[in-house]
Steps between C-alpha positions, in 0.01 A plus 500: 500500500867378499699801247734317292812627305465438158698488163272588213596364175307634203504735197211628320216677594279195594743459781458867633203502679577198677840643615284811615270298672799301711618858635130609568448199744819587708747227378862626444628484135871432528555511156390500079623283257388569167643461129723723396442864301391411155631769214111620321368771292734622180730641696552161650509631910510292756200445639460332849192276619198608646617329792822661554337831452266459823804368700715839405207683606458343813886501589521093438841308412466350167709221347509433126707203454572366172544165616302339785784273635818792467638463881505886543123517429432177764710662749324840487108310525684299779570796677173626500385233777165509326227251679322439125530559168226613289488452095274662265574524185840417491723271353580112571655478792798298583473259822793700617273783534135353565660293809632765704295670706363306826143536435581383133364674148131527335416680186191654336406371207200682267272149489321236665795281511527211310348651211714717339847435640800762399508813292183741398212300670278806486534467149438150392206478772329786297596391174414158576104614608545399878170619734712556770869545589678602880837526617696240719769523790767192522762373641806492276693182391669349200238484253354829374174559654449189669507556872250455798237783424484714795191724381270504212210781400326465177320831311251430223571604118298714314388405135630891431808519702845495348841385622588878657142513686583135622865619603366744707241319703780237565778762578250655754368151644878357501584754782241426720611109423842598583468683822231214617764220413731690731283503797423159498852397504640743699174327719579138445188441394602506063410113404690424165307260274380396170775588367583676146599152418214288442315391131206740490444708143331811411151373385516688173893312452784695266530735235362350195813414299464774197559747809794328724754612308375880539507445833870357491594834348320711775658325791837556335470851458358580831825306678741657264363812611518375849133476592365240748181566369408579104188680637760769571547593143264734296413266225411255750261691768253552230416112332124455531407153609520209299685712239806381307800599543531602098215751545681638798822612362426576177 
């Protein structure tokens, strides 16, 4: 198999495993970019992502750019000669950024793609009942989550499981997704189709309404706080299925 230098973008945990799983299989990380340190606790430290703390240990470059399109930061990734990008977890890219590498950009998203489109699918597919949920590789372009799907693996739901048990499973699965995603193009045998794009629904359809704007509130605090995911937070891991999100945090 073709080794392939690689720019990893990604920042919490989710995205670890998958970055471990790119070094395991013999492709060359170039580089990390990941959000910047985040002050936490009472004493307000900085605290840096999960993803940043594997890079440091394994003697990777990171970049944590406050702004996607700031020359200095585009002229550093440049300079990396990377072949691909790889996304998980991250934040919406600019084309500036998505378009540069020759072999082009695909991220990992935690669902079966189209259902469930942008942040914390893990939990609105529990919430919402689903039977089964998966992760999906894509292509990047300008609409969020709505590339040619590259790979897709589906696990099953059980009645019992909640969000973190779910997260898990998916983290796990995602690297295997990831690393197989990077064989096939570095093969030229990946076949983009289907894409995030199309019309289909989750069968069991949205949040009923007395819980949408719960939900509002949970994706806002999990991006203030700079999660990709809000299955990285502690009040999050642990909402049963088809629980609201009142019962949760109160």
């Amino acid at each position: 198999m073709k080794k392939l230098r690689i720019v990893f973008l990604g920042t919490p945990e989710f995205a670890v495993p998958s970055l471990d799983a790119i070094i395991e299989a013999g492709h060359e990380v170039a580089a990390v970019v990941t959000a910047t340190d985040k002050p936490a606790g009472r004493g307000h430290k900085m605290i840096p992502s999960a993803v940043k703390q594997y890079a440091f240990e394994h003697g990777i470059p990171v970049l944590q750019p406050a702004k996607l399109r700031d020359p200095e930061f585009l002229d550093a990734l440049r300079g990396y000669g990377a072949d691909i990008f790889v996304v998980i977890a991250f934040r919406m890219l600019p084309e500036e950024v998505w378009a540069m590498p020759p072999m082009g950009t695909f991220n990992l998203h935690a669902s079966l793609l189209p259902r469930y489109r942008g942040a914390a699918p893990i939990n609105r597919a529990v919430m919402n009942g689903d039977a089964e949920t998966g992760v999906t590789t894509f292509l990047l372009k300008h609409e969020i989550d709505t590339g040619d799907i590259l790979r897709q693996e589906s696990i099953s739901i059980a009645p019992d499981e909640n969000v973190g048990s779910v997260h898990d499973r998916l983290m796990a699965l995602g690297a295997r997704v990831t690393v197989d995603t990077l064989a096939d193009l570095a093969a030229g045998t990946a076949v983009g189709g289907g894409g995030g794009g199309g019309g289909v629904r989750s069968p069991t359809g949205r949040l009923p309404r007395h819980l949408r704007f719960f939900a509002r509130i949970v994706r806002l605090i999990c991006l203030r706080a700079g999660r990709a995911y809000a299955t990285t937070c502690a009040d999050c891991r642990h909402i049963p299925p088809r629980a609201s999100l009142f019962t949760a945090w109160r």
